[in-house]
Amino acid sequence: MSSTEHETKPETDPETDPETDPEANPEADPETEPESEEAAEQRELLIDREARVEAVEGEGPYGEPGRRFNRRSPFYMGVMGGLGLAVAYALGWAITSAGQELELIALAFFVAVGLEPIVAFLVRRKIRRGFAVAIVSLGSVGILIGFLALAIPPLVNEVDNLIKLAPHYLDTLNKRSSFLGHLNMKYHIVSHLQKALSGGGVSTVTSGVVGAGKVVLGAITGLVIVVALTIYFLADLPRVTALLYRLVPFSRRARGGLLIDEAFARVGGYVLGNIITSVIAGAGTLVWLLIWGIPYALLLSVFVAFMDLIPIVGSTIAGIIVALVGLTVSVPVALATAGYYLVYRQAEDYLITPKIMRRTVDVSGLVTVIAVLIGGTLLGIIGALIAIPIAAAIKLILEQVTFPRLDSS
């Protein structure tokens, strides 16, 4: 290079050097530097679904799950502990708030499992499951409607007769020579009724009628819910059992599935056995009432059959009501009816029920009584109804899982 060219070359200002000045050289701006390949890939994963589909590894549409968090990390343990307490509290609150609805769901599932053997029998006869469920459901609803058709007209007639005969009863109460008159003189029934009606008794009676109406409406609503849920459970019971199988680890799924099937079979056997004993109780009641001429024989026999479905206390309550109806015939007939139910109660407890339940449930009498008492205390009639099959399922788990493990330890 010549000295002239060296002299004419402009001197570079370090303050305005394009290699160091961001304004003079935009490519040197760190904010406008081209993004790295990894950053471009991350951005593409955020905005492009096809890129996410191609990026996943393993089988399945969503790929394999990633590595688990370090469970020994203090932060992880603290968060999980707090979440566990929160979930436990929320779960307890939800169960308490929806307790009545959960009882209805449990009852519907119990009835569906109990009716499953009938549906399975029809399916084995080459009937599609949907039609089999429809046949069983319509038959059960038909029986219920028939009972209501038998029960409602006599109740309406009795209430109408009571209203018509109310003046006669009041006149009998005022006669000292009659039996009711003697009771009135001794216990002052009329004066107590007058005080109750005059001292705010009308409002009390009105509130009582309204409360009774609410109870009846609630019972009808609960019945409709149970019937609807039972039909749905019957239709989808294979899927429900398959879901229960999936909850068992794969290494134990075969054995767990057999235990679940056996538990369901015992529940179904209990329901069918209970139906058989109820039919026997209803038939015996019908014959007894026809022999002694007690009114509403068919209605009372169906009522006894329904009440006999409730273990231990059901037939006893039904027998008391039938004996009270027997008072309309005569006191000796009522006493004889009460004696008949005492004898039948013993025969059912020690002869009929053990022979039927021994082949299906395999639960001892002591366990039966304890289970019914605990179930009735916790959940009322529903608890007493489902207590025995639950006890049978617990007994099965103890015999097949817990006791062998303890014996081998």
mmCIF file of C-alpha atoms in Angstrom:
data_model
loop_
_atom_site.group_PDB
_atom_site.id
_atom_site.type_symbol
_atom_site.label_atom_id
_atom_site.label_comp_id
_atom_site.label_asym_id
_atom_site.label_seq_id
_atom_site.Cartn_x
_atom_site.Cartn_y
_atom_site.Cartn_z
ATOM 1 C CA MET A 1 0.000 0.000 0.000
ATOM 2 C CA SER A 2 1.345 3.507 -0.891
ATOM 3 C CA SER A 3 1.915 6.283 1.537
ATOM 4 C CA THR A 4 -0.710 8.431 -0.239
ATOM 5 C CA GLU A 5 -3.424 5.840 0.307
ATOM 6 C CA HIS A 6 -2.378 5.520 3.893
ATOM 7 C CA GLU A 7 -2.710 9.237 4.423
ATOM 8 C CA THR A 8 -6.162 9.525 2.713
ATOM 9 C CA LYS A 9 -7.795 6.636 4.699
ATOM 10 C CA PRO A 10 -10.230 8.102 7.266
ATOM 11 C CA GLU A 11 -9.406 7.471 10.858
ATOM 12 C CA THR A 12 -11.871 5.300 12.655
ATOM 13 C CA ASP A 13 -13.544 6.762 15.727
ATOM 14 C CA PRO A 14 -13.600 4.181 18.478
ATOM 15 C CA GLU A 15 -16.821 5.607 19.817
ATOM 16 C CA THR A 16 -18.516 5.024 16.451
ATOM 17 C CA ASP A 17 -16.873 1.743 15.537
ATOM 18 C CA PRO A 18 -19.510 -0.375 13.742
ATOM 19 C CA GLU A 19 -18.160 -3.507 15.337
ATOM 20 C CA THR A 20 -18.754 -2.144 18.840
ATOM 21 C CA ASP A 21 -21.587 0.322 18.370
ATOM 22 C CA PRO A 22 -25.001 -1.403 18.416
ATOM 23 C CA GLU A 23 -26.628 1.497 16.584
ATOM 24 C CA ALA A 24 -24.013 1.413 13.804
ATOM 25 C CA ASN A 25 -24.156 -2.399 13.559
ATOM 26 C CA PRO A 26 -27.653 -3.820 14.196
ATOM 27 C CA GLU A 27 -26.435 -7.383 13.900
ATOM 28 C CA ALA A 28 -24.364 -6.839 17.059
ATOM 29 C CA ASP A 29 -27.517 -6.107 19.166
ATOM 30 C CA PRO A 30 -28.024 -9.015 21.553
ATOM 31 C CA GLU A 31 -31.790 -8.571 21.338
ATOM 32 C CA THR A 32 -31.684 -9.168 17.576
ATOM 33 C CA GLU A 33 -29.283 -12.079 17.630
ATOM 34 C CA PRO A 34 -30.670 -15.144 15.853
ATOM 35 C CA GLU A 35 -32.228 -17.597 18.386
ATOM 36 C CA SER A 36 -30.523 -20.874 19.027
ATOM 37 C CA GLU A 37 -31.749 -24.176 17.618
ATOM 38 C CA GLU A 38 -32.978 -25.359 21.034
ATOM 39 C CA ALA A 39 -34.959 -22.149 21.636
ATOM 40 C CA ALA A 40 -36.536 -22.422 18.199
ATOM 41 C CA GLU A 41 -37.547 -25.999 18.944
ATOM 42 C CA GLN A 42 -39.093 -25.010 22.291
ATOM 43 C CA ARG A 43 -41.044 -22.175 20.649
ATOM 44 C CA GLU A 44 -42.263 -24.518 17.933
ATOM 45 C CA LEU A 45 -43.502 -27.000 20.557
ATOM 46 C CA LEU A 46 -45.566 -24.245 22.163
ATOM 47 C CA ILE A 47 -47.389 -23.151 19.018
ATOM 48 C CA ASP A 48 -47.431 -26.202 16.741
ATOM 49 C CA ARG A 49 -49.436 -29.336 17.681
ATOM 50 C CA GLU A 50 -47.862 -31.457 14.943
ATOM 51 C CA ALA A 51 -44.429 -30.691 16.380
ATOM 52 C CA ARG A 52 -45.640 -31.849 19.800
ATOM 53 C CA VAL A 53 -47.019 -35.062 18.292
ATOM 54 C CA GLU A 54 -43.701 -35.781 16.563
ATOM 55 C CA ALA A 55 -41.698 -34.968 19.701
ATOM 56 C CA VAL A 56 -43.388 -37.471 22.039
ATOM 57 C CA GLU A 57 -41.632 -40.769 22.611
ATOM 58 C CA GLY A 58 -43.088 -44.167 23.375
ATOM 59 C CA GLU A 59 -46.405 -45.812 22.612
ATOM 60 C CA GLY A 60 -49.795 -44.179 22.870
ATOM 61 C CA PRO A 61 -51.065 -40.860 21.521
ATOM 62 C CA TYR A 62 -49.497 -38.896 24.385
ATOM 63 C CA GLY A 63 -46.195 -40.717 24.705
ATOM 64 C CA GLU A 64 -44.579 -42.100 27.834
ATOM 65 C CA PRO A 65 -44.845 -40.253 31.168
ATOM 66 C CA GLY A 66 -41.730 -38.420 32.249
ATOM 67 C CA ARG A 67 -39.597 -39.155 35.267
ATOM 68 C CA ARG A 68 -41.243 -38.749 38.627
ATOM 69 C CA PHE A 69 -40.340 -35.967 40.959
ATOM 70 C CA ASN A 70 -37.876 -36.657 43.730
ATOM 71 C CA ARG A 71 -40.194 -37.902 46.443
ATOM 72 C CA ARG A 72 -37.558 -37.390 49.098
ATOM 73 C CA SER A 73 -37.345 -33.682 48.438
ATOM 74 C CA PRO A 74 -38.496 -31.683 51.508
ATOM 75 C CA PHE A 75 -40.449 -29.329 49.255
ATOM 76 C CA TYR A 76 -42.219 -32.219 47.533
ATOM 77 C CA MET A 77 -43.035 -33.895 50.852
ATOM 78 C CA GLY A 78 -44.386 -30.662 52.325
ATOM 79 C CA VAL A 79 -46.551 -29.905 49.300
ATOM 80 C CA MET A 80 -47.913 -33.445 49.140
ATOM 81 C CA GLY A 81 -48.635 -33.448 52.874
ATOM 82 C CA GLY A 82 -50.537 -30.177 52.637
ATOM 83 C CA LEU A 83 -52.453 -31.361 49.598
ATOM 84 C CA GLY A 84 -53.271 -34.609 51.386
ATOM 85 C CA LEU A 85 -54.787 -32.775 54.324
ATOM 86 C CA ALA A 86 -56.734 -30.472 52.013
ATOM 87 C CA VAL A 87 -58.061 -33.394 49.959
ATOM 88 C CA ALA A 88 -59.019 -35.336 53.106
ATOM 89 C CA TYR A 89 -60.919 -32.340 54.470
ATOM 90 C CA ALA A 90 -62.655 -31.670 51.151
ATOM 91 C CA LEU A 91 -63.547 -35.359 50.790
ATOM 92 C CA GLY A 92 -64.994 -35.514 54.314
ATOM 93 C CA TRP A 93 -67.009 -32.367 53.727
ATOM 94 C CA ALA A 94 -68.319 -33.677 50.399
ATOM 95 C CA ILE A 95 -69.347 -37.029 51.896
ATOM 96 C CA THR A 96 -71.095 -35.311 54.794
ATOM 97 C CA SER A 97 -72.917 -32.876 52.511
ATOM 98 C CA ALA A 98 -74.001 -35.511 50.009
ATOM 99 C CA GLY A 99 -74.604 -38.283 52.537
ATOM 100 C CA GLN A 100 -78.236 -38.914 51.610
ATOM 101 C CA GLU A 101 -77.520 -38.966 47.890
ATOM 102 C CA LEU A 102 -74.588 -41.336 48.408
ATOM 103 C CA GLU A 103 -76.870 -43.654 50.375
ATOM 104 C CA LEU A 104 -79.301 -43.744 47.457
ATOM 105 C CA ILE A 105 -76.453 -44.438 45.019
ATOM 106 C CA ALA A 106 -75.133 -47.245 47.220
ATOM 107 C CA LEU A 107 -78.627 -48.739 47.539
ATOM 108 C CA ALA A 108 -79.153 -48.595 43.766
ATOM 109 C CA PHE A 109 -75.799 -50.275 43.141
ATOM 110 C CA PHE A 110 -76.621 -52.925 45.737
ATOM 111 C CA VAL A 111 -79.985 -53.667 44.097
ATOM 112 C CA ALA A 112 -78.355 -53.769 40.639
ATOM 113 C CA VAL A 113 -75.741 -56.272 41.821
ATOM 114 C CA GLY A 114 -78.524 -58.318 43.405
ATOM 115 C CA LEU A 115 -80.512 -58.393 40.149
ATOM 116 C CA GLU A 116 -77.448 -59.147 38.019
ATOM 117 C CA PRO A 117 -77.815 -62.964 38.354
ATOM 118 C CA ILE A 118 -81.277 -62.728 36.764
ATOM 119 C CA VAL A 119 -79.917 -60.583 33.915
ATOM 120 C CA ALA A 120 -76.998 -62.978 33.441
ATOM 121 C CA PHE A 121 -79.435 -65.909 33.325
ATOM 122 C CA LEU A 122 -81.404 -64.214 30.534
ATOM 123 C CA VAL A 123 -78.189 -63.342 28.664
ATOM 124 C CA ARG A 124 -77.136 -67.004 28.773
ATOM 125 C CA ARG A 125 -80.480 -67.775 27.098
ATOM 126 C CA LYS A 126 -79.338 -65.778 24.040
ATOM 127 C CA ILE A 127 -81.182 -62.586 25.015
ATOM 128 C CA ARG A 128 -79.313 -59.342 24.410
ATOM 129 C CA ARG A 129 -78.260 -57.587 27.594
ATOM 130 C CA GLY A 130 -80.296 -54.480 26.808
ATOM 131 C CA PHE A 131 -83.491 -56.515 26.444
ATOM 132 C CA ALA A 132 -82.655 -58.554 29.543
ATOM 133 C CA VAL A 133 -82.199 -55.360 31.587
ATOM 134 C CA ALA A 134 -85.489 -54.024 30.211
ATOM 135 C CA ILE A 135 -87.326 -57.231 31.159
ATOM 136 C CA VAL A 136 -85.961 -57.260 34.715
ATOM 137 C CA SER A 137 -86.536 -53.521 35.191
ATOM 138 C CA LEU A 138 -90.108 -53.601 33.901
ATOM 139 C CA GLY A 139 -90.856 -56.642 36.049
ATOM 140 C CA SER A 140 -89.514 -54.962 39.200
ATOM 141 C CA VAL A 141 -91.341 -51.701 38.498
ATOM 142 C CA GLY A 142 -94.525 -53.669 37.760
ATOM 143 C CA ILE A 143 -94.332 -55.381 41.151
ATOM 144 C CA LEU A 144 -93.876 -52.016 42.871
ATOM 145 C CA ILE A 145 -96.773 -50.436 40.991
ATOM 146 C CA GLY A 146 -98.964 -53.433 41.822
ATOM 147 C CA PHE A 147 -98.198 -53.026 45.534
ATOM 148 C CA LEU A 148 -99.060 -49.318 45.394
ATOM 149 C CA ALA A 149 -102.262 -50.114 43.516
ATOM 150 C CA LEU A 150 -103.191 -52.514 46.290
ATOM 151 C CA ALA A 151 -102.205 -50.161 49.103
ATOM 152 C CA ILE A 152 -103.548 -46.746 48.081
ATOM 153 C CA PRO A 153 -107.304 -47.484 47.665
ATOM 154 C CA PRO A 154 -107.727 -49.155 51.112
ATOM 155 C CA LEU A 155 -105.795 -46.344 52.785
ATOM 156 C CA VAL A 156 -107.988 -43.726 51.127
ATOM 157 C CA ASN A 157 -111.122 -45.627 52.146
ATOM 158 C CA GLU A 158 -109.940 -45.973 55.751
ATOM 159 C CA VAL A 159 -109.166 -42.261 56.012
ATOM 160 C CA ASP A 160 -112.585 -41.442 54.573
ATOM 161 C CA ASN A 161 -114.285 -43.804 57.027
ATOM 162 C CA LEU A 162 -112.329 -42.304 59.920
ATOM 163 C CA ILE A 163 -113.528 -38.816 58.987
ATOM 164 C CA LYS A 164 -117.122 -40.011 58.714
ATOM 165 C CA LEU A 165 -116.988 -41.927 62.008
ATOM 166 C CA ALA A 166 -115.190 -39.197 63.963
ATOM 167 C CA PRO A 167 -118.455 -37.822 65.493
ATOM 168 C CA HIS A 168 -119.447 -41.343 66.508
ATOM 169 C CA TYR A 169 -116.085 -41.889 68.213
ATOM 170 C CA LEU A 170 -116.425 -38.605 70.080
ATOM 171 C CA ASP A 171 -119.930 -39.563 71.220
ATOM 172 C CA THR A 172 -118.603 -42.948 72.382
ATOM 173 C CA LEU A 173 -115.869 -41.228 74.346
ATOM 174 C CA ASN A 174 -118.474 -39.230 76.238
ATOM 175 C CA LYS A 175 -120.500 -42.337 77.151
ATOM 176 C CA ARG A 176 -119.342 -43.697 80.477
ATOM 177 C CA SER A 177 -120.742 -47.148 79.820
ATOM 178 C CA SER A 178 -118.540 -47.787 76.785
ATOM 179 C CA PHE A 179 -114.965 -49.003 76.784
ATOM 180 C CA LEU A 180 -113.740 -45.752 75.242
ATOM 181 C CA GLY A 181 -115.787 -43.865 77.821
ATOM 182 C CA HIS A 182 -113.952 -45.627 80.643
ATOM 183 C CA LEU A 183 -110.627 -44.728 79.012
ATOM 184 C CA ASN A 184 -111.767 -41.113 78.741
ATOM 185 C CA MET A 185 -112.775 -40.976 82.393
ATOM 186 C CA LYS A 186 -109.425 -42.412 83.462
ATOM 187 C CA TYR A 187 -107.051 -40.551 81.119
ATOM 188 C CA HIS A 188 -109.183 -37.479 80.165
ATOM 189 C CA ILE A 189 -108.647 -37.962 76.444
ATOM 190 C CA VAL A 190 -111.233 -35.381 75.340
ATOM 191 C CA SER A 191 -109.894 -32.653 77.624
ATOM 192 C CA HIS A 192 -106.349 -33.253 76.397
ATOM 193 C CA LEU A 193 -107.510 -33.026 72.789
ATOM 194 C CA GLN A 194 -109.368 -29.790 73.480
ATOM 195 C CA LYS A 195 -106.309 -28.268 75.154
ATOM 196 C CA ALA A 196 -104.102 -29.320 72.260
ATOM 197 C CA LEU A 197 -106.441 -27.765 69.707
ATOM 198 C CA SER A 198 -107.028 -24.565 71.671
ATOM 199 C CA GLY A 199 -103.427 -23.957 72.761
ATOM 200 C CA GLY A 200 -101.815 -23.648 69.376
ATOM 201 C CA GLY A 201 -102.684 -27.173 68.444
ATOM 202 C CA VAL A 202 -104.065 -26.193 65.044
ATOM 203 C CA SER A 203 -100.736 -24.776 63.945
ATOM 204 C CA THR A 204 -99.014 -27.853 65.339
ATOM 205 C CA VAL A 205 -101.331 -30.146 63.404
ATOM 206 C CA THR A 206 -100.862 -28.050 60.255
ATOM 207 C CA SER A 207 -97.086 -28.158 60.557
ATOM 208 C CA GLY A 208 -97.289 -31.872 61.185
ATOM 209 C CA VAL A 209 -99.347 -32.393 58.029
ATOM 210 C CA VAL A 210 -96.889 -30.291 56.027
ATOM 211 C CA GLY A 211 -93.998 -32.238 57.488
ATOM 212 C CA ALA A 212 -95.677 -35.526 56.636
ATOM 213 C CA GLY A 213 -96.207 -34.275 53.085
ATOM 214 C CA LYS A 214 -92.526 -33.426 52.791
ATOM 215 C CA VAL A 215 -91.576 -36.872 54.055
ATOM 216 C CA VAL A 216 -93.866 -38.564 51.522
ATOM 217 C CA LEU A 217 -92.550 -36.379 48.693
ATOM 218 C CA GLY A 218 -88.970 -37.083 49.712
ATOM 219 C CA ALA A 219 -89.661 -40.822 49.820
ATOM 220 C CA ILE A 220 -91.202 -40.761 46.350
ATOM 221 C CA THR A 221 -88.274 -38.745 44.984
ATOM 222 C CA GLY A 222 -85.774 -41.119 46.552
ATOM 223 C CA LEU A 223 -87.643 -44.098 45.130
ATOM 224 C CA VAL A 224 -87.580 -42.641 41.622
ATOM 225 C CA ILE A 225 -83.838 -41.915 41.933
ATOM 226 C CA VAL A 226 -83.095 -45.446 43.138
ATOM 227 C CA VAL A 227 -85.124 -47.022 40.316
ATOM 228 C CA ALA A 228 -83.422 -44.881 37.646
ATOM 229 C CA LEU A 229 -79.922 -45.480 39.012
ATOM 230 C CA THR A 230 -80.587 -49.213 39.341
ATOM 231 C CA ILE A 231 -81.495 -49.428 35.660
ATOM 232 C CA TYR A 232 -78.350 -47.523 34.663
ATOM 233 C CA PHE A 233 -76.168 -49.675 36.916
ATOM 234 C CA LEU A 234 -77.702 -52.857 35.489
ATOM 235 C CA ALA A 235 -77.053 -51.703 31.933
ATOM 236 C CA ASP A 236 -73.426 -50.695 32.610
ATOM 237 C CA LEU A 237 -72.480 -53.232 35.263
ATOM 238 C CA PRO A 238 -69.914 -55.010 33.032
ATOM 239 C CA ARG A 239 -68.146 -51.668 32.502
ATOM 240 C CA VAL A 240 -68.270 -50.908 36.215
ATOM 241 C CA THR A 241 -66.701 -54.261 37.064
ATOM 242 C CA ALA A 242 -64.073 -53.749 34.356
ATOM 243 C CA LEU A 243 -63.229 -50.394 35.944
ATOM 244 C CA LEU A 244 -62.846 -52.085 39.323
ATOM 245 C CA TYR A 245 -60.519 -54.628 37.719
ATOM 246 C CA ARG A 246 -58.354 -51.815 36.322
ATOM 247 C CA LEU A 247 -57.921 -50.381 39.813
ATOM 248 C CA VAL A 248 -56.069 -53.550 40.847
ATOM 249 C CA PRO A 249 -52.340 -53.765 39.955
ATOM 250 C CA PHE A 250 -51.740 -55.849 36.841
ATOM 251 C CA SER A 251 -49.695 -58.451 38.709
ATOM 252 C CA ARG A 252 -52.692 -59.121 40.981
ATOM 253 C CA ARG A 253 -55.499 -58.330 38.553
ATOM 254 C CA ALA A 254 -56.497 -61.921 37.847
ATOM 255 C CA ARG A 255 -56.823 -62.820 41.534
ATOM 256 C CA GLY A 256 -58.420 -59.476 42.371
ATOM 257 C CA GLY A 257 -60.950 -59.962 39.567
ATOM 258 C CA LEU A 258 -61.932 -63.364 40.917
ATOM 259 C CA LEU A 259 -62.396 -61.908 44.410
ATOM 260 C CA ILE A 260 -64.545 -59.073 43.043
ATOM 261 C CA ASP A 261 -66.651 -61.569 41.085
ATOM 262 C CA GLU A 262 -67.107 -63.714 44.197
ATOM 263 C CA ALA A 263 -68.104 -60.687 46.310
ATOM 264 C CA PHE A 264 -70.685 -59.651 43.708
ATOM 265 C CA ALA A 265 -71.942 -63.230 43.512
ATOM 266 C CA ARG A 266 -72.477 -63.289 47.274
ATOM 267 C CA VAL A 267 -74.363 -60.014 47.148
ATOM 268 C CA GLY A 268 -76.567 -61.372 44.373
ATOM 269 C CA GLY A 269 -77.091 -64.604 46.269
ATOM 270 C CA TYR A 270 -78.076 -62.682 49.382
ATOM 271 C CA VAL A 271 -80.642 -60.619 47.489
ATOM 272 C CA LEU A 272 -82.171 -63.642 45.810
ATOM 273 C CA GLY A 273 -82.190 -65.586 49.083
ATOM 274 C CA ASN A 274 -83.830 -62.650 50.831
ATOM 275 C CA ILE A 275 -86.477 -62.506 48.122
ATOM 276 C CA ILE A 276 -87.226 -66.205 48.635
ATOM 277 C CA THR A 277 -87.667 -65.772 52.397
ATOM 278 C CA SER A 278 -89.868 -62.722 51.787
ATOM 279 C CA VAL A 279 -92.102 -64.674 49.420
ATOM 280 C CA ILE A 280 -92.441 -67.403 52.045
ATOM 281 C CA ALA A 281 -93.356 -64.819 54.701
ATOM 282 C CA GLY A 282 -95.929 -63.177 52.424
ATOM 283 C CA ALA A 283 -97.510 -66.500 51.433
ATOM 284 C CA GLY A 284 -97.781 -67.625 55.070
ATOM 285 C CA THR A 285 -99.366 -64.314 56.024
ATOM 286 C CA LEU A 286 -101.907 -64.564 53.189
ATOM 287 C CA VAL A 287 -102.996 -68.052 54.281
ATOM 288 C CA TRP A 288 -103.298 -66.999 57.944
ATOM 289 C CA LEU A 289 -105.320 -63.878 57.189
ATOM 290 C CA LEU A 290 -107.696 -65.733 54.874
ATOM 291 C CA ILE A 291 -108.296 -68.418 57.518
ATOM 292 C CA TRP A 292 -109.219 -65.893 60.235
ATOM 293 C CA GLY A 293 -111.022 -63.425 57.974
ATOM 294 C CA ILE A 294 -108.771 -60.441 58.704
ATOM 295 C CA PRO A 295 -109.447 -57.646 56.191
ATOM 296 C CA TYR A 296 -107.048 -56.555 53.434
ATOM 297 C CA ALA A 297 -105.398 -59.971 53.362
ATOM 298 C CA LEU A 298 -103.647 -59.500 49.995
ATOM 299 C CA LEU A 299 -102.420 -56.001 50.821
ATOM 300 C CA LEU A 300 -101.078 -57.038 54.228
ATOM 301 C CA SER A 301 -99.361 -60.130 52.836
ATOM 302 C CA VAL A 302 -97.549 -58.043 50.185
ATOM 303 C CA PHE A 303 -96.634 -55.537 52.900
ATOM 304 C CA VAL A 304 -95.191 -58.314 55.061
ATOM 305 C CA ALA A 305 -93.180 -59.608 52.093
ATOM 306 C CA PHE A 306 -91.676 -56.159 51.463
ATOM 307 C CA MET A 307 -90.907 -55.576 55.140
ATOM 308 C CA ASP A 308 -89.316 -59.008 55.436
ATOM 309 C CA LEU A 309 -86.576 -57.786 53.057
ATOM 310 C CA ILE A 310 -85.223 -55.789 56.032
ATOM 311 C CA PRO A 311 -83.245 -58.212 58.191
ATOM 312 C CA ILE A 312 -84.263 -59.002 61.793
ATOM 313 C CA VAL A 313 -86.603 -56.037 62.411
ATOM 314 C CA GLY A 314 -88.634 -56.007 59.192
ATOM 315 C CA SER A 315 -90.918 -58.975 59.774
ATOM 316 C CA THR A 316 -91.328 -58.045 63.454
ATOM 317 C CA ILE A 317 -92.660 -54.584 62.589
ATOM 318 C CA ALA A 318 -94.909 -56.072 59.921
ATOM 319 C CA GLY A 319 -96.252 -58.646 62.379
ATOM 320 C CA ILE A 320 -97.144 -55.938 64.911
ATOM 321 C CA ILE A 321 -99.044 -53.977 62.258
ATOM 322 C CA VAL A 322 -100.928 -57.074 61.078
ATOM 323 C CA ALA A 323 -101.815 -57.947 64.698
ATOM 324 C CA LEU A 324 -103.193 -54.427 65.195
ATOM 325 C CA VAL A 325 -105.331 -54.846 62.085
ATOM 326 C CA GLY A 326 -106.534 -58.120 63.592
ATOM 327 C CA LEU A 327 -108.086 -56.079 66.421
ATOM 328 C CA THR A 328 -110.798 -55.065 63.949
ATOM 329 C CA VAL A 329 -111.959 -58.692 64.049
ATOM 330 C CA SER A 330 -111.495 -59.499 67.735
ATOM 331 C CA VAL A 331 -108.943 -59.404 70.511
ATOM 332 C CA PRO A 332 -108.366 -63.205 70.466
ATOM 333 C CA VAL A 333 -107.680 -63.076 66.723
ATOM 334 C CA ALA A 334 -105.187 -60.251 67.261
ATOM 335 C CA LEU A 335 -103.427 -62.191 70.024
ATOM 336 C CA ALA A 336 -103.360 -65.344 67.902
ATOM 337 C CA THR A 337 -101.859 -63.338 65.001
ATOM 338 C CA ALA A 338 -99.175 -61.941 67.264
ATOM 339 C CA GLY A 339 -98.387 -65.466 68.479
ATOM 340 C CA TYR A 340 -98.205 -66.701 64.878
ATOM 341 C CA TYR A 341 -95.583 -64.077 64.026
ATOM 342 C CA LEU A 342 -93.560 -64.913 67.114
ATOM 343 C CA VAL A 343 -93.429 -68.549 66.046
ATOM 344 C CA TYR A 344 -92.727 -67.676 62.417
ATOM 345 C CA ARG A 345 -89.966 -65.292 63.468
ATOM 346 C CA GLN A 346 -88.164 -68.120 65.236
ATOM 347 C CA ALA A 347 -88.696 -70.492 62.319
ATOM 348 C CA GLU A 348 -87.348 -67.961 59.837
ATOM 349 C CA ASP A 349 -84.308 -67.105 61.950
ATOM 350 C CA TYR A 350 -83.261 -70.666 62.802
ATOM 351 C CA LEU A 351 -84.670 -72.837 59.982
ATOM 352 C CA ILE A 352 -85.482 -70.964 56.774
ATOM 353 C CA THR A 353 -82.861 -68.220 56.574
ATOM 354 C CA PRO A 354 -79.810 -70.306 57.623
ATOM 355 C CA LYS A 355 -80.537 -72.980 55.005
ATOM 356 C CA ILE A 356 -80.996 -70.414 52.236
ATOM 357 C CA MET A 357 -78.129 -68.091 53.184
ATOM 358 C CA ARG A 358 -75.596 -70.809 53.979
ATOM 359 C CA ARG A 359 -75.204 -71.640 50.294
ATOM 360 C CA THR A 360 -74.984 -68.027 49.106
ATOM 361 C CA VAL A 361 -73.564 -65.729 51.792
ATOM 362 C CA ASP A 362 -71.873 -68.054 54.303
ATOM 363 C CA VAL A 363 -72.190 -65.665 57.259
ATOM 364 C CA SER A 364 -72.791 -66.901 60.807
ATOM 365 C CA GLY A 365 -75.755 -65.788 62.885
ATOM 366 C CA LEU A 366 -73.613 -63.760 65.288
ATOM 367 C CA VAL A 367 -71.996 -61.833 62.438
ATOM 368 C CA THR A 368 -75.428 -61.275 60.906
ATOM 369 C CA VAL A 369 -76.853 -59.730 64.068
ATOM 370 C CA ILE A 370 -73.780 -57.542 64.685
ATOM 371 C CA ALA A 371 -73.672 -56.378 61.053
ATOM 372 C CA VAL A 372 -77.352 -55.460 61.025
ATOM 373 C CA LEU A 373 -77.077 -53.554 64.304
ATOM 374 C CA ILE A 374 -74.061 -51.557 63.113
ATOM 375 C CA GLY A 375 -75.525 -50.941 59.660
ATOM 376 C CA GLY A 376 -78.878 -49.855 61.058
ATOM 377 C CA THR A 377 -77.200 -47.489 63.521
ATOM 378 C CA LEU A 378 -75.038 -45.878 60.837
ATOM 379 C CA LEU A 379 -77.401 -45.730 57.849
ATOM 380 C CA GLY A 380 -80.859 -46.674 59.128
ATOM 381 C CA ILE A 381 -82.963 -49.062 57.040
ATOM 382 C CA ILE A 382 -80.547 -48.879 54.104
ATOM 383 C CA GLY A 383 -77.664 -49.822 56.378
ATOM 384 C CA ALA A 384 -79.562 -52.780 57.816
ATOM 385 C CA LEU A 385 -80.406 -53.930 54.300
ATOM 386 C CA ILE A 386 -76.854 -53.898 52.929
ATOM 387 C CA ALA A 387 -75.062 -54.872 56.160
ATOM 388 C CA ILE A 388 -75.073 -58.644 55.637
ATOM 389 C CA PRO A 389 -73.618 -58.680 52.086
ATOM 390 C CA ILE A 390 -70.965 -56.156 53.133
ATOM 391 C CA ALA A 391 -70.089 -58.429 56.056
ATOM 392 C CA ALA A 392 -69.887 -61.331 53.600
ATOM 393 C CA ALA A 393 -67.493 -59.374 51.366
ATOM 394 C CA ILE A 394 -65.314 -58.440 54.352
ATOM 395 C CA LYS A 395 -65.282 -62.080 55.452
ATOM 396 C CA LEU A 396 -64.176 -63.107 51.956
ATOM 397 C CA ILE A 397 -61.282 -60.616 51.971
ATOM 398 C CA LEU A 398 -60.184 -61.734 55.425
ATOM 399 C CA GLU A 399 -60.227 -65.413 54.458
ATOM 400 C CA GLN A 400 -58.529 -65.041 51.085
ATOM 401 C CA VAL A 401 -56.127 -62.124 51.627
ATOM 402 C CA THR A 402 -55.526 -61.098 55.242
ATOM 403 C CA PHE A 403 -55.389 -64.440 57.056
ATOM 404 C CA PRO A 404 -53.076 -66.171 54.525
ATOM 405 C CA ARG A 405 -50.696 -63.224 54.634
ATOM 406 C CA LEU A 406 -50.646 -63.271 58.425
ATOM 407 C CA ASP A 407 -50.124 -67.017 58.506
ATOM 408 C CA SER A 408 -47.147 -66.785 56.162
ATOM 409 C CA SER A 409 -45.495 -63.866 57.983
#
